[in-house]
Amino acid sequence: MEWYWALTLLIGMVIFFMAMAVPVAFAFMAANLIGALVFIGGTNAILQVVDNSSSMITRFQLAPVPFFIVMGSLFFHSGLAVRVFDTLDKFLGRIPGRLCYLTVAGGTIFSTLTGSSMANTAMLGSLMVPEMQRRGYSRRMSLGPILGTGGLAMIIPPSTLGVLLASLAGIDVGRFLIAGIGPGFLLSGLFVVLITIQIWLHPEGTPNYEIEKIDWRAALKEAAVNILPMSLVVFMVIGLIILGVATPTESAAFGVAGVLILAVAFRLISLEVIKTSMLSTVKVSGMVFFIILNSSIFSQLLAYSGASAGMLHYATSFEVSRLYMLSAIFVCILILGMFMDPVSIMLITVPIFFPLIHALGVNPIWFGIFMLLGLEMSQTTPPFGLLLFVMLGVAPKGTTLRQVASAAAPFLICDLVVIGIMALFPALVLYLPGLM
């Protein structure tokens, strides 16, 4: 079978099963079984799939995934997130549009403690949208910053999606997570600049209102109690990896221990909190590992059928620069993001894109962050961007998808600016991993 027919058959089966409303992981599993029968044949095909499955999900580099998930669950369900948000609120005082800035500050902190963009967006939306609406903020100013900041959890470590991408692509997980720090915090800074410009252009979108006078001594005391300990948890997760003291798995375990200790110290822990966090972790981790298993088998079938080699030879036969090729890949990710979730996109594209960028001489860590930014943008791209629907779930009644997408559009420009800076200055991504 020619490589293009093999590629069409394998990807076509996945798209067909997904169009039939089959869950992503099961769609890949069905495509894998049929593909194995077609390209390997007989009972050996099934035996080969089973033999490969166990080795795929028992790799040590996947161990951080459940730790990061349980850390984020404990952080949210225990109420530690609310304490951080309330303390930050007191420091912004009478600044115009302070709730928008609070969203960016709180969302950036939450990103370093959750690892989930959907959880980050849901948390910010449920906390901030009702308050912003009560204060008279416009829909654009209340929804936009939340949608922009919510996606930071995909880039700033610990990123569950980042661990998944690094595992699928065979990249060092620790170096890849650290590479997201520069672009992530630069992006949050650009969000602040964008919000300032929006307030200057449309001051009516963030009306002034009376607030209580700030007692700075009390505010500083609350910061020492509620925020400073969180910075220690962030150091335990990120700092230990940078210093080379701990592996990503060990630092993730330290992070869980840190959040658990803080929850106990603030008397926020209970059996119900632990039960809810553990159930959430088991469900999400099981889904992630099942997806990794099927994606890895899918990659092997692409290689065994000759589809990967044929596609790679075809793509590199064109006399075009790396810039044009990367632009085409980026557009492909955005188009897929209009109809699919990020995990599905990764499962289909990682086995195709990473061999290609290796052939083009592109640094895989740099490309991984580039791909995460594309995936983050795709989550706020209509008609099926997941974060758009998360925001619709917490937005005021009567809010339309068009209004939500319109509020998110300026923040997508910030993503494009960061990608441009990454292209001009690769050290933004590669400097910190180079220190390890």
PDB file of N, CA and C in Angstrom, residues 76 85 99 102-111 117-132 142 145-152 390-391 394:
ATOM      1  N   PHE A  76      -7.672  23.457  44.500  1.00  0.00           N
ATOM      2  CA  PHE A  76      -8.992  24.017  44.242  1.00  0.00           C
ATOM      3  C   PHE A  76      -9.996  23.615  45.306  1.00  0.00           C
ATOM      4  N   PHE A  85      -6.665  34.526  46.074  1.00  0.00           N
ATOM      5  CA  PHE A  85      -7.379  35.527  45.284  1.00  0.00           C
ATOM      6  C   PHE A  85      -7.831  36.690  46.161  1.00  0.00           C
ATOM      7  N   LEU A  99     -10.169  44.421  38.753  1.00  0.00           N
ATOM      8  CA  LEU A  99     -10.571  43.025  38.700  1.00  0.00           C
ATOM      9  C   LEU A  99      -9.980  42.326  37.466  1.00  0.00           C
ATOM     10  N   LEU A 102      -6.494  41.648  38.494  1.00  0.00           N
ATOM     11  CA  LEU A 102      -6.552  40.573  39.489  1.00  0.00           C
ATOM     12  C   LEU A 102      -6.708  39.221  38.805  1.00  0.00           C
ATOM     13  N   THR A 103      -7.484  39.188  37.733  1.00  0.00           N
ATOM     14  CA  THR A 103      -7.660  37.946  36.982  1.00  0.00           C
ATOM     15  C   THR A 103      -6.337  37.447  36.425  1.00  0.00           C
ATOM     16  N   VAL A 104      -5.546  38.350  35.852  1.00  0.00           N
ATOM     17  CA  VAL A 104      -4.255  37.962  35.275  1.00  0.00           C
ATOM     18  C   VAL A 104      -3.290  37.503  36.371  1.00  0.00           C
ATOM     19  N   ALA A 105      -3.219  38.277  37.463  1.00  0.00           N
ATOM     20  CA  ALA A 105      -2.302  37.913  38.555  1.00  0.00           C
ATOM     21  C   ALA A 105      -2.698  36.586  39.190  1.00  0.00           C
ATOM     22  N   GLY A 106      -3.995  36.464  39.518  1.00  0.00           N
ATOM     23  CA  GLY A 106      -4.457  35.231  40.141  1.00  0.00           C
ATOM     24  C   GLY A 106      -4.353  34.050  39.200  1.00  0.00           C
ATOM     25  N   GLY A 107      -4.695  34.261  37.912  1.00  0.00           N
ATOM     26  CA  GLY A 107      -4.630  33.175  36.945  1.00  0.00           C
ATOM     27  C   GLY A 107      -3.220  32.686  36.713  1.00  0.00           C
ATOM     28  N   THR A 108      -2.243  33.608  36.743  1.00  0.00           N
ATOM     29  CA  THR A 108      -0.841  33.207  36.572  1.00  0.00           C
ATOM     30  C   THR A 108      -0.375  32.367  37.751  1.00  0.00           C
ATOM     31  N   ILE A 109      -0.760  32.780  38.953  1.00  0.00           N
ATOM     32  CA  ILE A 109      -0.398  32.000  40.145  1.00  0.00           C
ATOM     33  C   ILE A 109      -1.071  30.631  40.112  1.00  0.00           C
ATOM     34  N   PHE A 110      -2.360  30.622  39.764  1.00  0.00           N
ATOM     35  CA  PHE A 110      -3.077  29.350  39.690  1.00  0.00           C
ATOM     36  C   PHE A 110      -2.436  28.420  38.663  1.00  0.00           C
ATOM     37  N   SER A 111      -1.919  29.005  37.565  1.00  0.00           N
ATOM     38  CA  SER A 111      -1.304  28.186  36.522  1.00  0.00           C
ATOM     39  C   SER A 111      -0.123  27.397  37.054  1.00  0.00           C
ATOM     40  N   SER A 117      -5.609  23.998  32.010  1.00  0.00           N
ATOM     41  CA  SER A 117      -6.202  25.224  31.494  1.00  0.00           C
ATOM     42  C   SER A 117      -7.708  25.244  31.710  1.00  0.00           C
ATOM     43  N   MET A 118      -8.368  24.096  31.571  1.00  0.00           N
ATOM     44  CA  MET A 118      -9.814  24.047  31.778  1.00  0.00           C
ATOM     45  C   MET A 118     -10.160  24.334  33.230  1.00  0.00           C
ATOM     46  N   ALA A 119      -9.409  23.743  34.165  1.00  0.00           N
ATOM     47  CA  ALA A 119      -9.647  23.998  35.583  1.00  0.00           C
ATOM     48  C   ALA A 119      -9.368  25.460  35.915  1.00  0.00           C
ATOM     49  N   ASN A 120      -8.293  26.010  35.325  1.00  0.00           N
ATOM     50  CA  ASN A 120      -7.939  27.400  35.561  1.00  0.00           C
ATOM     51  C   ASN A 120      -9.044  28.335  35.077  1.00  0.00           C
ATOM     52  N   THR A 121      -9.545  28.099  33.866  1.00  0.00           N
ATOM     53  CA  THR A 121     -10.605  28.936  33.306  1.00  0.00           C
ATOM     54  C   THR A 121     -11.892  28.815  34.110  1.00  0.00           C
ATOM     55  N   ALA A 122     -12.240  27.581  34.483  1.00  0.00           N
ATOM     56  CA  ALA A 122     -13.467  27.371  35.253  1.00  0.00           C
ATOM     57  C   ALA A 122     -13.382  28.066  36.610  1.00  0.00           C
ATOM     58  N   MET A 123     -12.210  27.979  37.250  1.00  0.00           N
ATOM     59  CA  MET A 123     -12.041  28.605  38.552  1.00  0.00           C
ATOM     60  C   MET A 123     -12.125  30.123  38.445  1.00  0.00           C
ATOM     61  N   LEU A 124     -11.390  30.702  37.489  1.00  0.00           N
ATOM     62  CA  LEU A 124     -11.415  32.153  37.309  1.00  0.00           C
ATOM     63  C   LEU A 124     -12.818  32.633  36.936  1.00  0.00           C
ATOM     64  N   GLY A 125     -13.476  31.880  36.043  1.00  0.00           N
ATOM     65  CA  GLY A 125     -14.808  32.275  35.610  1.00  0.00           C
ATOM     66  C   GLY A 125     -15.813  32.262  36.740  1.00  0.00           C
ATOM     67  N   SER A 126     -15.806  31.209  37.545  1.00  0.00           N
ATOM     68  CA  SER A 126     -16.778  31.103  38.639  1.00  0.00           C
ATOM     69  C   SER A 126     -16.529  32.132  39.727  1.00  0.00           C
ATOM     70  N   LEU A 127     -15.249  32.540  39.920  1.00  0.00           N
ATOM     71  CA  LEU A 127     -14.933  33.525  40.948  1.00  0.00           C
ATOM     72  C   LEU A 127     -15.156  34.955  40.469  1.00  0.00           C
ATOM     73  N   MET A 128     -14.710  35.256  39.237  1.00  0.00           N
ATOM     74  CA  MET A 128     -14.613  36.640  38.803  1.00  0.00           C
ATOM     75  C   MET A 128     -15.814  37.154  38.006  1.00  0.00           C
ATOM     76  N   VAL A 129     -16.425  36.310  37.168  1.00  0.00           N
ATOM     77  CA  VAL A 129     -17.504  36.803  36.303  1.00  0.00           C
ATOM     78  C   VAL A 129     -18.669  37.380  37.122  1.00  0.00           C
ATOM     79  N   PRO A 130     -19.184  36.682  38.144  1.00  0.00           N
ATOM     80  CA  PRO A 130     -20.297  37.279  38.911  1.00  0.00           C
ATOM     81  C   PRO A 130     -19.921  38.615  39.544  1.00  0.00           C
ATOM     82  N   GLU A 131     -18.692  38.710  40.080  1.00  0.00           N
ATOM     83  CA  GLU A 131     -18.259  39.953  40.719  1.00  0.00           C
ATOM     84  C   GLU A 131     -18.118  41.079  39.695  1.00  0.00           C
ATOM     85  N   MET A 132     -17.539  40.764  38.535  1.00  0.00           N
ATOM     86  CA  MET A 132     -17.378  41.779  37.490  1.00  0.00           C
ATOM     87  C   MET A 132     -18.739  42.277  36.983  1.00  0.00           C
ATOM     88  N   SER A 142     -14.988  41.522  31.100  1.00  0.00           N
ATOM     89  CA  SER A 142     -15.129  40.493  32.132  1.00  0.00           C
ATOM     90  C   SER A 142     -14.776  39.102  31.612  1.00  0.00           C
ATOM     91  N   PRO A 145     -10.162  38.734  29.715  1.00  0.00           N
ATOM     92  CA  PRO A 145      -8.997  38.405  30.543  1.00  0.00           C
ATOM     93  C   PRO A 145      -9.036  36.989  31.101  1.00  0.00           C
ATOM     94  N   ILE A 146     -10.224  36.492  31.414  1.00  0.00           N
ATOM     95  CA  ILE A 146     -10.338  35.133  31.954  1.00  0.00           C
ATOM     96  C   ILE A 146      -9.976  34.108  30.887  1.00  0.00           C
ATOM     97  N   LEU A 147     -10.475  34.299  29.662  1.00  0.00           N
ATOM     98  CA  LEU A 147     -10.165  33.374  28.581  1.00  0.00           C
ATOM     99  C   LEU A 147      -8.677  33.406  28.238  1.00  0.00           C
ATOM    100  N   GLY A 148      -8.081  34.600  28.238  1.00  0.00           N
ATOM    101  CA  GLY A 148      -6.664  34.702  27.936  1.00  0.00           C
ATOM    102  C   GLY A 148      -5.806  34.066  29.002  1.00  0.00           C
ATOM    103  N   THR A 149      -6.085  34.401  30.261  1.00  0.00           N
ATOM    104  CA  THR A 149      -5.266  33.915  31.371  1.00  0.00           C
ATOM    105  C   THR A 149      -5.493  32.435  31.640  1.00  0.00           C
ATOM    106  N   GLY A 150      -6.706  31.954  31.384  1.00  0.00           N
ATOM    107  CA  GLY A 150      -6.999  30.545  31.645  1.00  0.00           C
ATOM    108  C   GLY A 150      -6.089  29.610  30.886  1.00  0.00           C
ATOM    109  N   GLY A 151      -5.723  29.991  29.664  1.00  0.00           N
ATOM    110  CA  GLY A 151      -4.869  29.135  28.849  1.00  0.00           C
ATOM    111  C   GLY A 151      -3.420  29.102  29.278  1.00  0.00           C
ATOM    112  N   LEU A 152      -3.007  29.994  30.209  1.00  0.00           N
ATOM    113  CA  LEU A 152      -1.611  30.015  30.650  1.00  0.00           C
ATOM    114  C   LEU A 152      -1.193  28.699  31.294  1.00  0.00           C
ATOM    115  N   VAL A 390     -16.387  26.361  28.221  1.00  0.00           N
ATOM    116  CA  VAL A 390     -16.223  26.468  29.671  1.00  0.00           C
ATOM    117  C   VAL A 390     -16.684  27.849  30.134  1.00  0.00           C
ATOM    118  N   MET A 391     -16.296  28.886  29.375  1.00  0.00           N
ATOM    119  CA  MET A 391     -16.688  30.244  29.737  1.00  0.00           C
ATOM    120  C   MET A 391     -18.192  30.457  29.584  1.00  0.00           C
ATOM    121  N   VAL A 394     -20.166  29.583  32.689  1.00  0.00           N
ATOM    122  CA  VAL A 394     -20.158  30.444  33.879  1.00  0.00           C
ATOM    123  C   VAL A 394     -20.548  31.876  33.542  1.00  0.00           C
TER     124      VAL A 394
END
